[in-house]
Coordinates of C-alpha atoms in Angstrom, one line a residue:
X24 CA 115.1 93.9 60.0
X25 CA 113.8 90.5 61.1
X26 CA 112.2 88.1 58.6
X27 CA 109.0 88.4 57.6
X28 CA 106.3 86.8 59.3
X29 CA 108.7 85.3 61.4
X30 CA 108.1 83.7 65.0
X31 CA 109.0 85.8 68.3
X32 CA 111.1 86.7 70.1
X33 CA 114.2 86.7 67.8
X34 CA 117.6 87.5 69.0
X35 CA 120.5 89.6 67.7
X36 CA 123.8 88.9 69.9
X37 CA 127.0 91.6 69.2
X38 CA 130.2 90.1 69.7
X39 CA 132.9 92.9 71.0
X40 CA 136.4 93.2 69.8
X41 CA 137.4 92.5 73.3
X42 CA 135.7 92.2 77.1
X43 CA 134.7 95.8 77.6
X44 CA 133.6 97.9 80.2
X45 CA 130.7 99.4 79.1
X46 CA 129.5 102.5 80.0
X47 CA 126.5 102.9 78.3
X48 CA 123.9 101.2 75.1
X49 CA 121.5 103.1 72.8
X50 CA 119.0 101.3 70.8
X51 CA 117.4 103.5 67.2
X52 CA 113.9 101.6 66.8
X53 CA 112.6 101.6 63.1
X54 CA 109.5 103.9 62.8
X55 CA 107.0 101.6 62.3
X56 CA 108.4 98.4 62.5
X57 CA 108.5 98.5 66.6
X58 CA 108.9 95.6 68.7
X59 CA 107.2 96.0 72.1
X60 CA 109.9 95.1 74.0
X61 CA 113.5 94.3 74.0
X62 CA 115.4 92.7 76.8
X63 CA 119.0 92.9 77.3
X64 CA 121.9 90.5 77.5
X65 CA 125.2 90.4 78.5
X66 CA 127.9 87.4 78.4
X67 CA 131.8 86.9 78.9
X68 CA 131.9 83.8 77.0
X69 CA 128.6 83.2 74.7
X70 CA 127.5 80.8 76.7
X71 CA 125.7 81.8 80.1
X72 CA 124.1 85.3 79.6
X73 CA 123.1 87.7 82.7
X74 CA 119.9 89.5 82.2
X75 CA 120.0 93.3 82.1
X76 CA 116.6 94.3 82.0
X77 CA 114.1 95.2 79.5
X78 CA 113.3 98.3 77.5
X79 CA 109.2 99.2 76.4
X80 CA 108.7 101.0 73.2
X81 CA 105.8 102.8 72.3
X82 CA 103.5 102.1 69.2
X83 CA 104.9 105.3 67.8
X84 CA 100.8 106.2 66.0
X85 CA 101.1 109.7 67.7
X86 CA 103.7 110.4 65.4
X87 CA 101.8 108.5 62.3
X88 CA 105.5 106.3 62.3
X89 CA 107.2 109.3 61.0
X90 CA 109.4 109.6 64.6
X91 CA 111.8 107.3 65.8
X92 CA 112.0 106.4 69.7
X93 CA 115.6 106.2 71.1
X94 CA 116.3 104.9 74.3
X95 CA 119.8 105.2 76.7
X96 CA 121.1 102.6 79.0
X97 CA 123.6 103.8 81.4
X98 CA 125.5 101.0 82.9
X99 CA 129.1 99.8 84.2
X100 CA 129.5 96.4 83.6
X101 CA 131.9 94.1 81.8
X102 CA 130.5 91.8 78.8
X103 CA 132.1 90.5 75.4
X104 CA 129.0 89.8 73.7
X105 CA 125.7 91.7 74.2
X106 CA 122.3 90.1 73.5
X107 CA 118.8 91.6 72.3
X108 CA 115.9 89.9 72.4
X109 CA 113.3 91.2 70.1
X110 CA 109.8 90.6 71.2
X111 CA 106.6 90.8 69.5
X112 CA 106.0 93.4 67.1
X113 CA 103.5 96.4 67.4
X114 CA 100.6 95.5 64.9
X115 CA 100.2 98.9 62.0
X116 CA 98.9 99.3 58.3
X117 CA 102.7 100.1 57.5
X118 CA 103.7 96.6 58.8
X119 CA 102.1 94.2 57.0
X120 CA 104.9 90.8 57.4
X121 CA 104.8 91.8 61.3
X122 CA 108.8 92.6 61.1
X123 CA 110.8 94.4 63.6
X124 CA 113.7 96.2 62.3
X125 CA 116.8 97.9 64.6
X126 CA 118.1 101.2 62.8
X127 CA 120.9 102.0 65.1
X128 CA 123.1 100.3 68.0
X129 CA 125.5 102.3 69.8
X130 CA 127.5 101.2 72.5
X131 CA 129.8 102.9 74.3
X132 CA 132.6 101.8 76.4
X133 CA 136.5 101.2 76.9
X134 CA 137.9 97.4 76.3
X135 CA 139.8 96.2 78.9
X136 CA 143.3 94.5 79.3
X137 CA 143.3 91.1 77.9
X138 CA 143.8 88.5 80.8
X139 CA 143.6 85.1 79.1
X140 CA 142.7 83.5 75.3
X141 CA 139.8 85.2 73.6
X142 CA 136.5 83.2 73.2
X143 CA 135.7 81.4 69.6
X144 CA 134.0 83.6 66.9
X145 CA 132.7 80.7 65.1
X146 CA 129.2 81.0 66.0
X147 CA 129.4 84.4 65.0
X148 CA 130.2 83.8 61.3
X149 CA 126.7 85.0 60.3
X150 CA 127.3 88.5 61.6
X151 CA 129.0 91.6 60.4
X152 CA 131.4 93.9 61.7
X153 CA 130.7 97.7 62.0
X154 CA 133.6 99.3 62.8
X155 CA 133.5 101.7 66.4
X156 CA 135.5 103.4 69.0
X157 CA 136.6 102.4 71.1
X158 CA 135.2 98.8 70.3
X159 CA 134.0 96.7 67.2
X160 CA 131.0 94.5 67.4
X161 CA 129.5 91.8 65.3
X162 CA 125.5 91.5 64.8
X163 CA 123.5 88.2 64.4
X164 CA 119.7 87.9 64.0
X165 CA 119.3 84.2 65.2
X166 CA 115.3 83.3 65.0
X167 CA 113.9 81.6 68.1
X168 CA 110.7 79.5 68.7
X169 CA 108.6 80.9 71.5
X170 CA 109.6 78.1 73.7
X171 CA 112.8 78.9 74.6
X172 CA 113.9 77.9 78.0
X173 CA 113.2 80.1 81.2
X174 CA 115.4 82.0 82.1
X175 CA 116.6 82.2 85.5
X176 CA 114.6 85.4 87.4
X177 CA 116.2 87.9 89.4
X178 CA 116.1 87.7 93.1
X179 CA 113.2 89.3 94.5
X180 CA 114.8 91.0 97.0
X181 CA 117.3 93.5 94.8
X182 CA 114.5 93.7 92.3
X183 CA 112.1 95.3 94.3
X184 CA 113.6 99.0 93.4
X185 CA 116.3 98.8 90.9
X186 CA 114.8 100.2 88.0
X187 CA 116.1 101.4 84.4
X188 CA 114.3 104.4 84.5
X189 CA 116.7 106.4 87.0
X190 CA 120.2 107.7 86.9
X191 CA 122.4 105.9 88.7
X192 CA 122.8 108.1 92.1
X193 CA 118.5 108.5 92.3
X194 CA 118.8 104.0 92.1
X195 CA 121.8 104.3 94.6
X196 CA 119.2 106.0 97.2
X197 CA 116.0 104.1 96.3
X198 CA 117.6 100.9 96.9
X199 CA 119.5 102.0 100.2
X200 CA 116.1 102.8 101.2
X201 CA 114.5 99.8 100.3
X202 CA 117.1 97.6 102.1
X203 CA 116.5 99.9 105.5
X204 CA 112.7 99.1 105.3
X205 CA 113.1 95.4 104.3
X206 CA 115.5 95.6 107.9
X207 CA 113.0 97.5 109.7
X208 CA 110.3 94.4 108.2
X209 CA 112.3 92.3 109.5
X210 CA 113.1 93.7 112.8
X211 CA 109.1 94.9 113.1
X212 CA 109.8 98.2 113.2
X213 CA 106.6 99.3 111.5
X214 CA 106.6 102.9 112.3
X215 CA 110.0 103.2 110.8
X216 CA 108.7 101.0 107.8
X217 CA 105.7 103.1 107.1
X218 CA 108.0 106.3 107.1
X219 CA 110.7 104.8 104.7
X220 CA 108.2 103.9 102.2
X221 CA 107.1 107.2 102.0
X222 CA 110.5 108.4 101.7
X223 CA 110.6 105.9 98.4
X224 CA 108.0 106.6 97.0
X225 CA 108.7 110.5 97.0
X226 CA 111.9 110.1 95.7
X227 CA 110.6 107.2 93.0
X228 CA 108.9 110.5 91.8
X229 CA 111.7 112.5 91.7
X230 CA 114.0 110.3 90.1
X231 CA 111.9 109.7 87.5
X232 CA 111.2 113.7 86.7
X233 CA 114.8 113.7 86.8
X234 CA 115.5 111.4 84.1
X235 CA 112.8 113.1 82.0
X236 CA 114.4 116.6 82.4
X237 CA 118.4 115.2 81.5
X238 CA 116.0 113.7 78.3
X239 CA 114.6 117.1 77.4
X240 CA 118.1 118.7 78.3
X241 CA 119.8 116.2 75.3
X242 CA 116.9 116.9 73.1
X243 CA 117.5 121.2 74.2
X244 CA 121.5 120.3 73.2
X245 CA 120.7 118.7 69.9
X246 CA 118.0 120.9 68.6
X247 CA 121.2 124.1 69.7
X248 CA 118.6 126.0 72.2
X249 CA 121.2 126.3 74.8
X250 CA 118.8 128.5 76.4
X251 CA 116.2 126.3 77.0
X252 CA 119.2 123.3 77.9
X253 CA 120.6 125.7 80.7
X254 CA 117.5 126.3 82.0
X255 CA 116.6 122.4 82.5
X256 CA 120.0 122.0 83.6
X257 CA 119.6 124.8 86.5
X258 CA 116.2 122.9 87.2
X259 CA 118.0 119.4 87.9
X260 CA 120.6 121.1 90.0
X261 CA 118.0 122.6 91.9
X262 CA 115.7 119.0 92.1
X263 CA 119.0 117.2 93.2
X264 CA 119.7 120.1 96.2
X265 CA 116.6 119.6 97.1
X266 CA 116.9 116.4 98.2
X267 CA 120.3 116.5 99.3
X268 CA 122.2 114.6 95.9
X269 CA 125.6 116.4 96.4
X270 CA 127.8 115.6 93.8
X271 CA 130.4 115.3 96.2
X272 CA 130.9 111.9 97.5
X273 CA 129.3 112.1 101.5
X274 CA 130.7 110.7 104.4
X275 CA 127.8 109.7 106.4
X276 CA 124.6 108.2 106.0
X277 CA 120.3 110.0 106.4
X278 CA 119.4 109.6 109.8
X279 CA 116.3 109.5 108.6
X280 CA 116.5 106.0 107.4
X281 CA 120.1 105.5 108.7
X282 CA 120.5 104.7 112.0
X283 CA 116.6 105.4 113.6
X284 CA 115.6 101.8 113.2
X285 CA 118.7 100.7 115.2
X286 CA 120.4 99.4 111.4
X287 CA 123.8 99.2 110.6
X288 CA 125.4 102.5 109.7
X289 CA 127.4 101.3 106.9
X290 CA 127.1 98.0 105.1
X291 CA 129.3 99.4 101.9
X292 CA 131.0 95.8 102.0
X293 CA 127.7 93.8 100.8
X294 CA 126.6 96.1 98.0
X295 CA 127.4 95.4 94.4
X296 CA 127.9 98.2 91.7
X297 CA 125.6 100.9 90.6
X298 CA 122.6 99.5 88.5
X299 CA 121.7 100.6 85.1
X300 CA 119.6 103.6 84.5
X301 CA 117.3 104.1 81.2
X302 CA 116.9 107.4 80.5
X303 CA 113.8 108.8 78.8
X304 CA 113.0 108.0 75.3
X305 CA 113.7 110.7 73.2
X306 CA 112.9 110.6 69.1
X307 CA 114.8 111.1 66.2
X308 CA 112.8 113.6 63.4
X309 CA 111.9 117.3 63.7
X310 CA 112.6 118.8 66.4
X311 CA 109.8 118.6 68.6
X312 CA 107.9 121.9 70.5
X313 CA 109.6 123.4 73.3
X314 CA 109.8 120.5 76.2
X315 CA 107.9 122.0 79.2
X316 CA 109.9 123.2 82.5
X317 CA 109.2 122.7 86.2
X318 CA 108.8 125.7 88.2
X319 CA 111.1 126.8 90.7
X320 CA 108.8 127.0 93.3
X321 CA 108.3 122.7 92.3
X322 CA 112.0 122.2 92.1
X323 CA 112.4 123.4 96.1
X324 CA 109.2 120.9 97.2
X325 CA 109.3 118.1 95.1
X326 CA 107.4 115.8 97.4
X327 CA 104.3 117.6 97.5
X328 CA 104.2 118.6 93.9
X329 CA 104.9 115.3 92.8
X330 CA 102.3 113.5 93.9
X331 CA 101.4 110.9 91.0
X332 CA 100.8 107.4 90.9
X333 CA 103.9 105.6 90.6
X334 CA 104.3 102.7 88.1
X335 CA 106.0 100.0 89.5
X336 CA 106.7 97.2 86.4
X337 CA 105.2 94.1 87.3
X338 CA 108.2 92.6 85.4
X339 CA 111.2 93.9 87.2
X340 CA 113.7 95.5 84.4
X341 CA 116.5 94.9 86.8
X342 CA 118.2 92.9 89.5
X343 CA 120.3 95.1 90.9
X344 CA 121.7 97.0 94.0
X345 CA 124.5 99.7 95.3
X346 CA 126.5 101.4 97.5
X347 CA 124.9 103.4 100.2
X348 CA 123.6 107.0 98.8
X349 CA 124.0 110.3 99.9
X350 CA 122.1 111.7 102.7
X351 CA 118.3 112.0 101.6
X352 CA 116.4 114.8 103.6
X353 CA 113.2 113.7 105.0
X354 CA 110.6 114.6 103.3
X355 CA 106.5 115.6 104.2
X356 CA 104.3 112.5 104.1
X357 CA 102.5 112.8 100.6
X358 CA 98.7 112.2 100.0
X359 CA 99.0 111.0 96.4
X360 CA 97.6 107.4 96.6
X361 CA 99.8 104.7 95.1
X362 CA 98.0 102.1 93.5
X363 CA 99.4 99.4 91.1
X364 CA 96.4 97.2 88.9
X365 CA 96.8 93.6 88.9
X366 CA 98.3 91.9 86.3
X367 CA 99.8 94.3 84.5
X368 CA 103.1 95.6 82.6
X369 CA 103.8 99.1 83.5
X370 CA 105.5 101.5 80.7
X371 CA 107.7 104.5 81.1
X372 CA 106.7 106.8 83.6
X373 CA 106.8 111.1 82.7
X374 CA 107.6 113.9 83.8
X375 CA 104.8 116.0 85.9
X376 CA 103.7 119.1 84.2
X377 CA 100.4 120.3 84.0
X378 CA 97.9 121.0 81.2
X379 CA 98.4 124.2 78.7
X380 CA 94.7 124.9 80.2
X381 CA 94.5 123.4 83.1
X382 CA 90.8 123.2 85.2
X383 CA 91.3 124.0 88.8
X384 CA 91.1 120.9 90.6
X385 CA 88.4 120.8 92.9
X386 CA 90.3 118.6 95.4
X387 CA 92.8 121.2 95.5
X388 CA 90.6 124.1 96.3
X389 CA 88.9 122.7 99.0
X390 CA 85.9 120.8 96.6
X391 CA 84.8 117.2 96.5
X392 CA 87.1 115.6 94.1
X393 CA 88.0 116.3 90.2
X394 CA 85.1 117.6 88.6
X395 CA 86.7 115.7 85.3
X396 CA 85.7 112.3 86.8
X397 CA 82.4 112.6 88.4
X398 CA 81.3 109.5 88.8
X399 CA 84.7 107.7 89.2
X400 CA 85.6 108.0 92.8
X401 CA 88.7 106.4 92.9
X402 CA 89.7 109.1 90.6
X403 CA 88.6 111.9 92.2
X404 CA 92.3 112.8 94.0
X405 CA 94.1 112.1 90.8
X406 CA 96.6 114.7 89.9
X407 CA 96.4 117.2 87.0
X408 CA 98.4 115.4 83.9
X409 CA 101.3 116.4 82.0
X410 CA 100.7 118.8 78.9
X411 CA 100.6 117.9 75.7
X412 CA 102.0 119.1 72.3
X413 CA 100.3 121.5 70.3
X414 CA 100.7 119.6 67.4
X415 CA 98.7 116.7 69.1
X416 CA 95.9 118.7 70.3
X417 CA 95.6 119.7 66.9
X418 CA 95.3 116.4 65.6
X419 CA 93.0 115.4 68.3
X420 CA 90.6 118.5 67.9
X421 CA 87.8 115.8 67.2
X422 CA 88.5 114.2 70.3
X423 CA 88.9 117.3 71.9
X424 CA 86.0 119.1 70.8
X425 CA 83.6 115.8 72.8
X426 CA 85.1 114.7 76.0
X427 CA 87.6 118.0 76.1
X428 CA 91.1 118.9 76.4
X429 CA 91.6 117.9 79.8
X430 CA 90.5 114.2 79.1
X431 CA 92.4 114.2 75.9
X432 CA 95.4 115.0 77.8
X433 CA 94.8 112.6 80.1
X434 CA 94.0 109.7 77.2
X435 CA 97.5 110.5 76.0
X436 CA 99.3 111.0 79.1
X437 CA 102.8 108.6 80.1
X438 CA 100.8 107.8 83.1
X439 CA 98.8 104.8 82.6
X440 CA 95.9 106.4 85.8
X441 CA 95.1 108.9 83.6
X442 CA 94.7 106.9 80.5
X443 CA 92.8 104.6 82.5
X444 CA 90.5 107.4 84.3
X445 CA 90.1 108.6 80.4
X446 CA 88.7 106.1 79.2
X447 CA 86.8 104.4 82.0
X448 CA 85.2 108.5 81.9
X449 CA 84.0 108.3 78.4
X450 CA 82.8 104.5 78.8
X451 CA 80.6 106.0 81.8
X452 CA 79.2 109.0 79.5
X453 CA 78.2 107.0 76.5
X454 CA 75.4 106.3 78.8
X455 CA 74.5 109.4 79.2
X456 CA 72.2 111.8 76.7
X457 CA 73.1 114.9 78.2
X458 CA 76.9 114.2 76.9
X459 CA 76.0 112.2 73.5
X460 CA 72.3 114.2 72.6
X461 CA 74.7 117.1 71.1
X462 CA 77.1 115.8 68.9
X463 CA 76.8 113.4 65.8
X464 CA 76.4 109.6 67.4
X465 CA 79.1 108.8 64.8
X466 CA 81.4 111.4 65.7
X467 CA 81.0 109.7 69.3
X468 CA 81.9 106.5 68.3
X469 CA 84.6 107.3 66.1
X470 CA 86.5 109.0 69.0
X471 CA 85.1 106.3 71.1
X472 CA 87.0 104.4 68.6
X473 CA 89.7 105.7 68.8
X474 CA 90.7 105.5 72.4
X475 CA 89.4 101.4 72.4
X476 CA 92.3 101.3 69.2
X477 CA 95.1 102.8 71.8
X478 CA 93.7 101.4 75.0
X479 CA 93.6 97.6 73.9
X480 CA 97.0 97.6 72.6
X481 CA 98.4 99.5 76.0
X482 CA 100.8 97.5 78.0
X483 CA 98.8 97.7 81.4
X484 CA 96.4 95.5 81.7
X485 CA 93.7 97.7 83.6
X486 CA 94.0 100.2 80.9
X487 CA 93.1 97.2 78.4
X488 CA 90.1 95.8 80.6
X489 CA 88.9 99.6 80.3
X490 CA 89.2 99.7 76.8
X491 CA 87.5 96.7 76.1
X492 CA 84.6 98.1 78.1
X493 CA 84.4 100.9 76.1
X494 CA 84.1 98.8 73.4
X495 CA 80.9 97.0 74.8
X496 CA 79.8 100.2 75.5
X497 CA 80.1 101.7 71.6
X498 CA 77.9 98.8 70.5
X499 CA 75.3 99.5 73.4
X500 CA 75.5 103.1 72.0
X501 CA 75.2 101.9 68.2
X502 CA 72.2 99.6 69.1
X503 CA 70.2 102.8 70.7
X504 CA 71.4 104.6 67.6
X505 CA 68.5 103.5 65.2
X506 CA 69.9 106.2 62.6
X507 CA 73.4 105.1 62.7
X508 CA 74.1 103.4 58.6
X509 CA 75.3 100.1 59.7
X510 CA 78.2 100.0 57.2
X511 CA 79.6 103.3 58.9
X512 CA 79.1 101.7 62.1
X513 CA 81.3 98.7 60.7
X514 CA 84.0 100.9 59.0
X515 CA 84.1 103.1 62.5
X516 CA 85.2 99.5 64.2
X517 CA 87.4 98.1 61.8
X518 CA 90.4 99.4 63.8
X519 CA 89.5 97.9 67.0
X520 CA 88.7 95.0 65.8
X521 CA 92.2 94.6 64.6
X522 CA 93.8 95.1 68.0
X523 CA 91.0 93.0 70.0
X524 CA 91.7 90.0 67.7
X525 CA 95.1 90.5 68.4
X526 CA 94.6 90.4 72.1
X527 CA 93.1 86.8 71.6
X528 CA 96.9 85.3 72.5
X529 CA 96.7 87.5 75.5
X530 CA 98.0 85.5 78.7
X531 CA 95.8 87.0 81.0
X532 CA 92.6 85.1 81.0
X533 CA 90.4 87.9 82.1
X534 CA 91.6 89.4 79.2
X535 CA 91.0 87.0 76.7
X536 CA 87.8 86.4 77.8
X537 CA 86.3 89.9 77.7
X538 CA 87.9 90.5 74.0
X539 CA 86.4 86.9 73.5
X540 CA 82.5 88.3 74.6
X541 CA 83.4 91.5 72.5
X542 CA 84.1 90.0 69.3
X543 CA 81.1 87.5 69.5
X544 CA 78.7 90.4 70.5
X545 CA 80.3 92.2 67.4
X546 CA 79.7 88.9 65.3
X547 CA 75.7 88.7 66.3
X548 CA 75.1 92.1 65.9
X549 CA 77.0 92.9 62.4
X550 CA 78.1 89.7 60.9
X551 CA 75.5 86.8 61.7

């Protein structure tokens, strides 16, 4: 646990017995005191650290902090001291000294042969040794000022795909890709360009339902429903046939994105090691309701049934690349539009599934768009979100019973479009009588509420703008709410105001300045 009230980020280095290979790092978040990010470190000698990447954790209210988020880093790299760096905490009633606290490290690994004198341990003194196999480390929380130096970023040019999220063969083929379209760029082969991209994309999609099915197959293993674990696992061995990841080393490369742009056929000699994966986060508590499968029928066309927005961090996680991939079939050009919001720090990305319910989309059955977001037309080919707990809909039956399961599932959904759509949805509605006339005005703005609370704190910064939106668009509903006891209107925004004041630091200006006219509006209409 860091100190209280202490200044961000802080750092906790572990020193290993020895240089070690490792294999793989987990990090156990505290339940409710959660930092929003930690990056990773690793170092030879203490003194020059290689960045790893970063890992985002979630705020952890679905769960009322009663869960704790686990996340996996699969690597292979060689380091005697590892380094986290703790960044800002998530604000919550149960954190009141804005602490972040680390249950668990595991690391996992073999140490290597010694090859020369080991490094000092002095500066280590403060830490404490936790025995492990096959290694030992030692932990240090050193507190930091803010203004440390910068560090120095990745090239642009491996960081364009390498990405913690995927396993380490789906990264293998992204960035093979990647470097055949940056060579067809360069040699202006822009047919060829246009066609790997979309190869990319499609298996960006892929990779990451993969990593969210071996997720739901460790949870399957740990909860004993080998069922339901041999089921997932049949569904990744069919998701991996499907686009050709044999387990079996290949000889040759795709002539899809091989050879047709006139590229080398092999260039094994320039590509460093495998990049890290991160799998999907997974929590430690009760064991959650059954995980939801992918079809068959999905499993054997991936590209056309996984056609989501794909979030592409604005903050690369890694600098990484690797040896040439398997052969990658080609796939069908998909329709799905890709579009990344300015500004903005993308999270974890989920598994496709569709709604326990779902409404027939109208773009899919030959109407104008998704009836769910009339009025939002650069929503209207958004695909159907993944489902959502029981246990959640339950809890949101308020939020449900106004604006509907479908746009609740969107509102919680891992992809930050629908959350987005959500909210920019309801913002448009308030406006509306023929959606507010029949329910309790406070019932409307305490859902309304409710979604500003989430959607300011989110890491993207379009899904904030949105959120702070809504927000001017509750107190426009209040003001034509005669009838509406001004103290409930005041208790119903206590919440918000909480996370907008937080977003004063904010380092996007556009930001700042809309929580800025929000909070003076607030301060007319109810304070002044």
């Amino acid at each position: 646990m860091t100190p209280r009230n202490c200044e961000y980020p802080q750092e906790l280095v572990l020193e290993l017995e020895g240089t070690c290979r490792l294999t793989q790092i987990q990090v156990l978040s505290h339940q409710s005191h959660i930092a929003t990010k930690v990056e990773l470190y690793l170092s030879l000698d203490n003194a020059t650290y290689n960045r790893l990447g970063f890992l985002s954790l979630k705020s952890n209210k679905e769960s009322q902090y009663t869960a704790r988020e686990l996340k996996t880093v699969h690597i292979n790299s060689t380091a005697r001291f590892v380094k986290f760096k703790l960044h800002q905490c998530y604000i919550n009633d149960k954190n009141v000294y804005s602490q972040v606290g680390i249950v668990a490290i595991n690391l996992n690994g073999e140490v290597e042969e010694e090859t020369g004198p080991s490094s000092s341990t002095d500066e280590m003194e403060l830490g404490a040794s936790t025995p492990s196999k096959p290694m030992r480390a030692s932990a240090s929380i050193t507190p930091t000022k803010a203004s440390l130096l910068p560090l120095k970023p990745p090239s642009p040019a491996a960081d364009d795909t390498a990405d913690l999220r995927f396993d380490a063969k789906t990264a293998a083929k992204i960035r093979e890709i990647h470097v055949a379209k940056e060579k067809a760029v360069a040699m202006e082969d822009y047919d060829q360009a246009k066609r790997l991209k979309v190869l990319e994309q499609q298996l960006m999609n892929i990779g990451l339902q993969l990593a969210r099915l071996e997720g739901a197959k460790r949870e399957a293993v740990a909860n004993e429903d080998y069922d339901a674990a041999k089921r997932i696992k049949d569904e990744i061995l069919e998701l991996e046939a499907s686009i050709g990841m044999s387990t079996t080393p290949p000889t040759g490369r795709s002539e899809s994105y091989g050879n047709g742009g006139g590229f080398p056929a092999n260039n094994r000699s320039s590509s460093p090691p495998p990049p890290p994966q991160m799998t999907t986060s997974t929590y430690n508590s009760t064991p959650p309701p059954a995980i939801p499968s992918v079809s068959k029928q999905r499993t054997q066309q991936p590209a056309e049934q996984l056609q989501q927005s794909y979030e592409d961090e604005t903050e690369r996680p890694l600098a990484a690349a690797s040896r040439p991939p398997p052969p990658l079939k080609q796939q069908p050009r998909s329709s799905a539009a890709f579009s990344t919001p300015p500004d903005d720090d993308l999270n974890d990305a989920p598994l496709r599934t569709k709604p326990k319910a779902p409404v027939e989309n109208a773009a899919t059955s030959g109407g104008g768009g998704n009836p769910h977001f009339q009025g939002l037309p650069d929503c209207a080919d958004l695909a159907d979100p993944e489902a959502l707990p029981d246990s959640l809909l339950s809890e949101s039956a308020e939020m449900v019973s106004l604006i509907g399961e479908y746009l609740t599932t969107c509102f919680y959904s891992n992809v930050w479009n629908h959350r987005d759509a959500a909210i920019r949805k309801v913002a448009l509605d308030l406006t509306d009588p023929a959606f507010t006339d029949p329910h309790d005005p406070l019932v409307v703005l305490s859902v309304a509420s409710t979604m500003v609370q989430s959607g300011v704190s989110d890491r993207i910064a379009q899904v904030a703008l949105s959120a702070v939106a809504l927000c001017h668009g509750m107190l426009q509903f209040a003001e034509t709410h005669a009838t509406l006891d001004r103290d409930a209107v005041v208790q119903v925004l206590n919440n918000p105001l909480i996370q907008l004041v937080n977003k004063l630091g904010e380092s996007l200006v556009k930001i700042r300045d809309e929580v800025t006219s929000v909070l003076l509006q607030v301060t007319k209409t109810y304070i002044a």
